Short mmCIF file of C-alpha atoms in Angstrom, two decimals:
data_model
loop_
_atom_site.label_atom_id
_atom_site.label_comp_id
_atom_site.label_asym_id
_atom_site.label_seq_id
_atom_site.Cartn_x
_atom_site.Cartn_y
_atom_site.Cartn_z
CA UNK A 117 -11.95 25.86 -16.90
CA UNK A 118 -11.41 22.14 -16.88
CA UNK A 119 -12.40 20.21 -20.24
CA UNK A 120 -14.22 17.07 -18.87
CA UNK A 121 -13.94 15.09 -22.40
CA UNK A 122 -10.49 16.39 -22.99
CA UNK A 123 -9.52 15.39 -19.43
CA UNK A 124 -10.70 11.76 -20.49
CA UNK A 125 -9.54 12.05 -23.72
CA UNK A 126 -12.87 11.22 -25.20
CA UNK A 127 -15.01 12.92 -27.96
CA UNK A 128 -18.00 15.25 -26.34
CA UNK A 129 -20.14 12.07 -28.63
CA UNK A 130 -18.41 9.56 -26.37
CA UNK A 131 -20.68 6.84 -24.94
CA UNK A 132 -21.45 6.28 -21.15
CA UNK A 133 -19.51 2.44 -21.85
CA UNK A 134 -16.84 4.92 -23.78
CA UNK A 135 -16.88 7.25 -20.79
CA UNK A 136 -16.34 4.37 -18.10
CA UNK A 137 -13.70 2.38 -19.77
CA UNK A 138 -11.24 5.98 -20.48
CA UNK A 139 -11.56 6.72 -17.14
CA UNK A 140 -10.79 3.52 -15.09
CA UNK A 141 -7.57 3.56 -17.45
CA UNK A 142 -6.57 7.00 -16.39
CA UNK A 143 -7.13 6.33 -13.04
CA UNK A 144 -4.67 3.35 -13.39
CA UNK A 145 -2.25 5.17 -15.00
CA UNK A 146 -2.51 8.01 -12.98
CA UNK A 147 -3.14 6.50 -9.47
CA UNK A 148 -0.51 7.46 -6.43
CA UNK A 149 0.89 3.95 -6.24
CA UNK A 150 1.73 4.10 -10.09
CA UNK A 151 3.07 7.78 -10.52
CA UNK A 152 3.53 9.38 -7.24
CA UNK A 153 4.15 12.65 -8.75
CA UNK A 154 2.31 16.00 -7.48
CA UNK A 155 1.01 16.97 -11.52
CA UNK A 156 -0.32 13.10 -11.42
CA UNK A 157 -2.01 13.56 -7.76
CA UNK A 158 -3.54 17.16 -9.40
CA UNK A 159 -4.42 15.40 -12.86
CA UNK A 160 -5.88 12.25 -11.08
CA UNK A 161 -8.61 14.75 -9.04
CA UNK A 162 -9.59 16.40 -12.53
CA UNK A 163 -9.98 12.88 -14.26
CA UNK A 164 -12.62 12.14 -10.94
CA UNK A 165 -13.97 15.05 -11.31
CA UNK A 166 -14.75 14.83 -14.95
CA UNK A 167 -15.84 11.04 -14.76
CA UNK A 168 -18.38 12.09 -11.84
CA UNK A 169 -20.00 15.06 -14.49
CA UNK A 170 -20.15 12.86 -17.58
CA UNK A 171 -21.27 9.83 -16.38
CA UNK A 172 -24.29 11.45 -14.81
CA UNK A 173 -26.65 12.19 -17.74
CA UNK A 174 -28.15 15.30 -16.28
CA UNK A 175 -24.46 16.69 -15.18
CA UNK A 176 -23.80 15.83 -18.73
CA UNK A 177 -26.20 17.58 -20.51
CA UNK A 178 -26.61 20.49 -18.22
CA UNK A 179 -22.31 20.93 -18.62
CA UNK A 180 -22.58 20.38 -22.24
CA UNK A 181 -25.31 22.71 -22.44
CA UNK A 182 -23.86 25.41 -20.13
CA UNK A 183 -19.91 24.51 -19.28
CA UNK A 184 -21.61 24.05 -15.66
CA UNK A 185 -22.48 21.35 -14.65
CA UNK A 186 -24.63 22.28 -11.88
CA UNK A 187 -26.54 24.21 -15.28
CA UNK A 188 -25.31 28.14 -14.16
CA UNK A 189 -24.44 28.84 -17.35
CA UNK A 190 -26.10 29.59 -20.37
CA UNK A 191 -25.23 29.02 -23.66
CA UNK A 192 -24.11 30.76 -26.97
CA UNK A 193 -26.72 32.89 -27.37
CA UNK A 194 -29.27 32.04 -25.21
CA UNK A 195 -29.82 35.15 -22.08
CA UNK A 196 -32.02 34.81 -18.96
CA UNK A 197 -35.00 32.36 -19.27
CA UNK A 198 -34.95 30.12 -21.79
CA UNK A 199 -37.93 29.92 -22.52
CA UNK A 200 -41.78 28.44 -21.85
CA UNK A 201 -39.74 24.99 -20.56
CA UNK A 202 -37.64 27.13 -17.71
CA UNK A 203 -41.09 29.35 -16.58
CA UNK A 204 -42.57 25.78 -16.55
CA UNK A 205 -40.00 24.40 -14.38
CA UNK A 206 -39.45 27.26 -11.96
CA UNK A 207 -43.60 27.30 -11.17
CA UNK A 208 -44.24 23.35 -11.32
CA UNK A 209 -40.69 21.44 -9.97
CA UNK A 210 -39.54 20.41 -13.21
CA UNK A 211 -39.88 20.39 -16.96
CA UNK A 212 -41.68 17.71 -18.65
CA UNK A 213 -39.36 14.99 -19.64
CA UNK A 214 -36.02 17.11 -18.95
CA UNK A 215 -34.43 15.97 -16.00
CA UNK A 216 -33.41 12.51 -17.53
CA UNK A 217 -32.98 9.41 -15.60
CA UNK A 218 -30.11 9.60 -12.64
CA UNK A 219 -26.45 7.88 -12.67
CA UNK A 220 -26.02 5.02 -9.82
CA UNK A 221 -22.34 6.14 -10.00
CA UNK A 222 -21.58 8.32 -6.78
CA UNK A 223 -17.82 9.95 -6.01
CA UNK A 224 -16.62 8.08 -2.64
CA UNK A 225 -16.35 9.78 0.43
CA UNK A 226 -13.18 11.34 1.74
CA UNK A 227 -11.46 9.53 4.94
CA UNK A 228 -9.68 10.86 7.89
CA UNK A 229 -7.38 8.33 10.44
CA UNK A 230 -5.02 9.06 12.78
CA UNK A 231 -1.62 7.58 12.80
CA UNK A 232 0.68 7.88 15.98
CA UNK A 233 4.63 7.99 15.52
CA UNK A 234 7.48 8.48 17.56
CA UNK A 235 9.61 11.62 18.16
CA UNK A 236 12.43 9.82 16.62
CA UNK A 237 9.84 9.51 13.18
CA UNK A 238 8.88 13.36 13.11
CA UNK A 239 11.98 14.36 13.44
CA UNK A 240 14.10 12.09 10.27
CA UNK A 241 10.65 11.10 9.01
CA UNK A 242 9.21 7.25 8.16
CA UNK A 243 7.80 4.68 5.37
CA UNK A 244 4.97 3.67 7.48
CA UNK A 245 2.21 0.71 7.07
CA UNK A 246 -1.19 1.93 8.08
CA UNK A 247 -4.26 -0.64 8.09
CA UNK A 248 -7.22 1.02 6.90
CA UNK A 249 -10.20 -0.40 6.51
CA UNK A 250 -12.71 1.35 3.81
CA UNK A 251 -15.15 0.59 0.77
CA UNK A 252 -13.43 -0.97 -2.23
CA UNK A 253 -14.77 -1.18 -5.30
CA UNK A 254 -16.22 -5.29 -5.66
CA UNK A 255 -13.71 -7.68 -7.75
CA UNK A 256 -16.73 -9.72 -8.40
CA UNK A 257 -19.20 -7.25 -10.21
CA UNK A 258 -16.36 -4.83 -10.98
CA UNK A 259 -18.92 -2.15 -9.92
CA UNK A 260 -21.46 -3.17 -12.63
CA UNK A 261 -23.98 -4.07 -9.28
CA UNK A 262 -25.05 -6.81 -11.08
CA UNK A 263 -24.80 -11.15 -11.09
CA UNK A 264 -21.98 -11.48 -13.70
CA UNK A 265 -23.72 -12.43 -17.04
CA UNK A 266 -26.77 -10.25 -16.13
CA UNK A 267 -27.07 -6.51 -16.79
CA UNK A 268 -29.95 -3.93 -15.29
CA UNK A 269 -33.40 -3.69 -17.20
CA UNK A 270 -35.32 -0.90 -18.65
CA UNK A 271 -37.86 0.51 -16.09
CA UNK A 272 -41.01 -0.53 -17.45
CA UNK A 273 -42.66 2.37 -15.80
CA UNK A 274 -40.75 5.16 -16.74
CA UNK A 275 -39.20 3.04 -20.15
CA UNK A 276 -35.54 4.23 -18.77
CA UNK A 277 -36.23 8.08 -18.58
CA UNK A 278 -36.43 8.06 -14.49
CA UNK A 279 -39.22 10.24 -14.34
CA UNK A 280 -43.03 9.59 -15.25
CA UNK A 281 -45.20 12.11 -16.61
CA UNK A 282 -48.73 13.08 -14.84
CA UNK A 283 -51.13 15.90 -15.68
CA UNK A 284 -52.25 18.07 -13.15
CA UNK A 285 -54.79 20.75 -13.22
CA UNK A 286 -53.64 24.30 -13.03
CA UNK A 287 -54.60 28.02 -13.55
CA UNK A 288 -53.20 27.53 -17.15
CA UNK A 289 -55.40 24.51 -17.11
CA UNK A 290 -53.94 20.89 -17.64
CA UNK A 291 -50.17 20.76 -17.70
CA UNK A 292 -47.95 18.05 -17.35
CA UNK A 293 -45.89 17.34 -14.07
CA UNK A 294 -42.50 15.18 -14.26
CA UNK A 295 -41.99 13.36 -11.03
CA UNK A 296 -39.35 11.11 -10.39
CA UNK A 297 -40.27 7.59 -10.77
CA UNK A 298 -41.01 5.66 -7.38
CA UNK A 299 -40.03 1.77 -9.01
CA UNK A 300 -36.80 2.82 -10.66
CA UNK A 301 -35.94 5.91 -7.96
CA UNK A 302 -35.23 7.77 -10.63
CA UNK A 303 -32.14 5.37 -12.01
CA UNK A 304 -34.09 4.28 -15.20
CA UNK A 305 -33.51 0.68 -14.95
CA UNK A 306 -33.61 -1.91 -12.36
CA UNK A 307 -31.24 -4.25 -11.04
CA UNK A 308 -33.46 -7.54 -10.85
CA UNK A 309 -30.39 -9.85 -10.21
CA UNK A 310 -27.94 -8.28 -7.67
CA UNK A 311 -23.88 -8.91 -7.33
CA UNK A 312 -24.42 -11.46 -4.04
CA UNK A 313 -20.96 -10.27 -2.92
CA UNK A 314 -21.91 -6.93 -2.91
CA UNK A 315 -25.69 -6.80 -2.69
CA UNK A 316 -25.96 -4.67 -6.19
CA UNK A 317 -23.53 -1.33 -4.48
CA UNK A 318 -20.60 -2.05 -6.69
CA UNK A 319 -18.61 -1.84 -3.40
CA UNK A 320 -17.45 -3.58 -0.38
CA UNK A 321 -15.86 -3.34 2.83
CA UNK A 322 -12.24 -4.37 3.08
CA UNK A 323 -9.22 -4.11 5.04
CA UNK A 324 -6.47 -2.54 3.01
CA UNK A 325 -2.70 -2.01 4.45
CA UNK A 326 -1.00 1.67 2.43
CA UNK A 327 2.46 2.08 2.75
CA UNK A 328 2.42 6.03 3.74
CA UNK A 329 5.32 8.28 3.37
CA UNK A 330 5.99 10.56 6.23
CA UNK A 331 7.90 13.27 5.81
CA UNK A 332 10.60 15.21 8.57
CA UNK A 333 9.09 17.61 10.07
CA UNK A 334 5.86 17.05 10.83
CA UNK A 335 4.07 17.88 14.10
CA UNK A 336 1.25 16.53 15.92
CA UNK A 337 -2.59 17.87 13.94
CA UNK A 338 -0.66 18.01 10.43
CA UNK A 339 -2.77 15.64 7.77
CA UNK A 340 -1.28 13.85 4.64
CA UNK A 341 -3.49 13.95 1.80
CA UNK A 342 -3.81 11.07 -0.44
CA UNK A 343 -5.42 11.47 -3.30
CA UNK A 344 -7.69 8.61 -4.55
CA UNK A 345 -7.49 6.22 -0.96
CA UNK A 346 -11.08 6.94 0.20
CA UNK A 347 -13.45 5.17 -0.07
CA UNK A 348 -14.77 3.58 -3.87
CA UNK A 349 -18.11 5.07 -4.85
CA UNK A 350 -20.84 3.37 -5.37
CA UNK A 351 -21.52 1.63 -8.89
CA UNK A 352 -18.11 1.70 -9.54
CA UNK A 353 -17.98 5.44 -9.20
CA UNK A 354 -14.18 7.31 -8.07
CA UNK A 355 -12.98 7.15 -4.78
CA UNK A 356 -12.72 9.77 -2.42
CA UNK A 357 -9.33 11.05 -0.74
CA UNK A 358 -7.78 10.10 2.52
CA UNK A 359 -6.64 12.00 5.18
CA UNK A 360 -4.04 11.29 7.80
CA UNK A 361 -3.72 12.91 10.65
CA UNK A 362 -0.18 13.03 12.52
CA UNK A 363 -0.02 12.46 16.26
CA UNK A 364 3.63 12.54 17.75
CA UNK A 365 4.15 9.94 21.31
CA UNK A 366 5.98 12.49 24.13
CA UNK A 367 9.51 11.22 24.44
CA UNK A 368 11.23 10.52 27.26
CA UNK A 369 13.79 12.90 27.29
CA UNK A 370 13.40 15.52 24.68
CA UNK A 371 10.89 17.81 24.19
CA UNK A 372 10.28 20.07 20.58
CA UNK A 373 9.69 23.80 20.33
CA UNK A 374 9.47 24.30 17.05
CA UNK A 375 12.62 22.67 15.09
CA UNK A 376 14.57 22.84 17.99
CA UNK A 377 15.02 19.58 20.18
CA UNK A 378 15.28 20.34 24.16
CA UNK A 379 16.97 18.69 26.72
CA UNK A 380 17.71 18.92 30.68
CA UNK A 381 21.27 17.61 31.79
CA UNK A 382 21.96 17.81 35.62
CA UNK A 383 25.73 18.02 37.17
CA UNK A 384 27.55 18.08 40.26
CA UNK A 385 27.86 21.45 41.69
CA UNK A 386 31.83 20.40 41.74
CA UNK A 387 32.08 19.77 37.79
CA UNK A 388 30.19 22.89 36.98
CA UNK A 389 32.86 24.86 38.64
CA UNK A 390 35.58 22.64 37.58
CA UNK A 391 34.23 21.81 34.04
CA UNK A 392 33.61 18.76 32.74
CA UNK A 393 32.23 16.79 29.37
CA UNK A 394 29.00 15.29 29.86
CA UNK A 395 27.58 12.43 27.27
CA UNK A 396 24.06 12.39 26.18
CA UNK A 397 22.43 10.11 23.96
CA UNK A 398 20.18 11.85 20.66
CA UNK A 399 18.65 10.08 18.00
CA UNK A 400 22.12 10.72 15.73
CA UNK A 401 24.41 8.53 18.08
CA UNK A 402 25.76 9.87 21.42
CA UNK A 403 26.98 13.18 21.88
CA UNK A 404 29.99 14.53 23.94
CA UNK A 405 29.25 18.41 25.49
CA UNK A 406 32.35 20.42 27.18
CA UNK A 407 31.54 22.33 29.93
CA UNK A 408 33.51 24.95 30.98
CA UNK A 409 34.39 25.76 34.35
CA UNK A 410 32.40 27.95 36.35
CA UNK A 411 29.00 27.13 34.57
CA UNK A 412 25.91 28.47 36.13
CA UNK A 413 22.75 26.33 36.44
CA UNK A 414 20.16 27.11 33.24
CA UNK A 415 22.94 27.76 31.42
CA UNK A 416 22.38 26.22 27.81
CA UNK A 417 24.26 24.27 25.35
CA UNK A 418 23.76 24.39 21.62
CA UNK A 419 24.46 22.07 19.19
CA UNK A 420 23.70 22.55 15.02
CA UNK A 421 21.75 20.35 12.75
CA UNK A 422 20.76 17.89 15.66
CA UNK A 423 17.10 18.79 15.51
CA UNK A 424 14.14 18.05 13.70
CA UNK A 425 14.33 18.73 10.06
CA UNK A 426 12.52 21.38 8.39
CA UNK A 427 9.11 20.40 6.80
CA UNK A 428 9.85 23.09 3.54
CA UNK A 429 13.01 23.33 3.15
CA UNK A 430 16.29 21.25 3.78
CA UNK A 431 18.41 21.38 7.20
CA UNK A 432 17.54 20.46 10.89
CA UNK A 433 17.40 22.65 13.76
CA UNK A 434 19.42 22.37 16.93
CA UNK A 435 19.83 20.25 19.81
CA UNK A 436 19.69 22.69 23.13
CA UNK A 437 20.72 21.04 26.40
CA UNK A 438 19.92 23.20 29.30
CA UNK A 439 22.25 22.43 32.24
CA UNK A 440 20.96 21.99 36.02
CA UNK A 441 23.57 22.33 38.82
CA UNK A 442 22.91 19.91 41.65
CA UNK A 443 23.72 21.55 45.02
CA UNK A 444 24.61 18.63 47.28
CA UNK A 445 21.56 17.88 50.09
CA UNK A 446 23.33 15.79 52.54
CA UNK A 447 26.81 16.35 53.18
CA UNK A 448 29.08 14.70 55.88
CA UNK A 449 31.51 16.03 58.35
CA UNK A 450 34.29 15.65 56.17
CA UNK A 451 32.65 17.51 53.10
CA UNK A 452 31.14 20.32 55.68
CA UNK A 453 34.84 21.10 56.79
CA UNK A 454 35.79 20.72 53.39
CA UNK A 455 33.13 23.77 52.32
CA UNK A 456 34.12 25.50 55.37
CA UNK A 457 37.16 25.54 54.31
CA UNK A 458 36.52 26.13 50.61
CA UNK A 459 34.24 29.25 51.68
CA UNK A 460 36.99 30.49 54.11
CA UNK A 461 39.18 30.42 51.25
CA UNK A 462 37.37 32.40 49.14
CA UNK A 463 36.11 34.97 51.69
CA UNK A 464 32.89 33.99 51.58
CA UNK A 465 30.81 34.20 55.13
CA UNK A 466 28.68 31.44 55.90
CA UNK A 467 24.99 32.20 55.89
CA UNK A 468 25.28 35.87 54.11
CA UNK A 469 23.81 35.98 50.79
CA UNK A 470 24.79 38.65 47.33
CA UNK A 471 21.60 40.13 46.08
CA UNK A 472 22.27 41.30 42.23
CA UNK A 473 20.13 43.97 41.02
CA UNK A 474 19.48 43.62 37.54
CA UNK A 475 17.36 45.66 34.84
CA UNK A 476 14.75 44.20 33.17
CA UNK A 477 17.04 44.50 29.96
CA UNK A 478 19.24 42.18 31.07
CA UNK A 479 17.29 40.06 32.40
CA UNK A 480 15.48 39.50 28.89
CA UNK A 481 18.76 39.70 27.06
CA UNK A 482 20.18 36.52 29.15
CA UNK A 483 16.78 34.81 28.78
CA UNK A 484 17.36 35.30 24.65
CA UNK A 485 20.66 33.95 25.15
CA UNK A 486 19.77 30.81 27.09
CA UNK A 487 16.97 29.98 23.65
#
């Protein structure tokens, strides 16, 4: 389990000021623009983490009470109930005076946009600038929520606990209810004079550009994670993480399936039988193909490391160009004598047709070998 104070590098007697300041210097030193490393990214969610339990004074005392901060532990020594004060609590809503006032300081929320690249991007991968607009923490306030020079006051009602204490009648007879207190909601102190750039949330709204990183390989619906871009939390709390989701533009003339990049060539009906070298252009330059003579239509062409490269892992996959032989549509006296001739050459009868029967073996076997 996670030590919160040792995360911060604070003592457990650490003050909330103490708290704050270790953290917003761990989060520089940590943060994704500064050290882009994966243990930093992992470390920088555990420094969160613990800053959003011990800067909460009931998450505090309930984790340094029980390891939990949530309180579902118990500690050294203690078993079941602890006593009159938890019997108390789990028949009336709450123990008299235990609860403690509540932290203004709330974790951001995670974000989730959508960035669109080109085939050409997913397949070599891309620095990209993405515009996002989210909650930053305010440069006026600093995410105090206050008018700089002020500070928040002690509830008078409550005198900074965040609850008030009522009796109530009961079948044990008059017992004290905590409730939370309606002036301070529970906070302890008020904010009389409010950050006017921020109206007292210790954040505002802001248009931000990222540089993003986009790997080879990806494929339309995978997400980037970045660690600490969500939005700021409120009162100067951690932000949450963003989210980008990868949407790939259809290209033009290639197609994926899987790593491998497709493509559809047509040629004459005479080259196929002659051969020929056909030219196609691929995101790596232009590419000469030799085909050989007496190439059927669907017949495929395969060429190494001229696909998209592997996410995990290092390589490409392959360029496949499928081949489509044109049979000429209008042909004129000339070239009808000419295939007269040609098919009287070759003992072929005009209008008769060669039916191959095949087993459904081969027929899978050449449909492997045209993949």
């Amino acid at each position: 389990m996670v030590d919160y104070y040792e995360a911060l590098g604070v003592s457990r007697s650490a003050s909330a000021e103490e708290i704050k300041k270790a953290y917003r210097k761990r989060a520089r030193d940590l943060h994704p623009d500064r050290n882009p490393s994966t243990e930093a990214a992992d470390e920088f969610k555990r420094v969160g983490q613990a800053y959003e339990v011990l800067s909460d004074p009931e998450k505090r005392r309930n984790y340094d009470a029980t390891g939990d901060e949530k309180g579902r532990g118990f500690p050294a020594g203690a078993q079941g109930f602890g006593g009159f004060s938890d019997i108390f609590e789990t028949f009336f809503g709450g123990g008299a005076g235990q609860g403690g006032p509540a932290s203004r300081t709330r974790r951001g929320q995670d974000s989730l946009i959508r960035a669109r690249i080109d085939l050409k991007d997913a397949v070599f991968g891309i620095t990209k600038e993405i515009d996002v607009e989210t909650a930053v923490t305010c440069s006026v306030c600093d995410g105090s929520c206050t008018r700089e020079g002020t500070s928040p006051t002690t509830c008078p009602d409550c005198h900074g606990q965040g609850q008030v204490q009522r009796p109530m009648r009961s079948i044990l007879g008059t017992v004290i209810q905590a409730q939370t207190c309606a002036r301070c909601s529970g906070f302890g102190n008020i904010i009389e004079d409010p950050c006017q750039e921020c109206d007292g949330q210790g954040r505002v709204r802001e248009r931000k550009t990222l540089k993003v990183k986009i790997p080879g390989g990806v494929e339309k619906g995978n997400r980037i994670h970045l660690a600490g871009e969500g939005e700021a939390g409120l009162a100067g709390g951690p932000a949450g993480d963003l989210f980008i989701e990868i949407d790939v533009k259809p290209h033009d003339v290639f197609t994926r399936r899987g790593n491998d990049l497709h493509a559809t060539v047509s040629i004459p009906m005479s080259a196929a039988a002659l051969g020929t070298t056909v030219t196609l252009d691929t995101f790596d330059g232009v590419e000469e193909l030799s085909v050989a003579p007496g190439t059927q239509s669907g017949e495929v062409l395969s060429v190494r490391e001229r696909g998209v490269a592997y996410l995990r892992g290092a390589g490409r996959g392959a360029l496949k160009v499928h081949l489509k032989v044109e049979t000429p549509v209008k042909l004129s006296e000339r070239q009808r004598e000419l295939m007269h001739e040609f098919a009287s050459d070759r003992g072929e009868a005009i209008g008769e047709s060669t039916t191959e029967h095949r087993g459904v073996f081969a027929k899978l076997r050449d449909r492997w070998d045209s993949l």
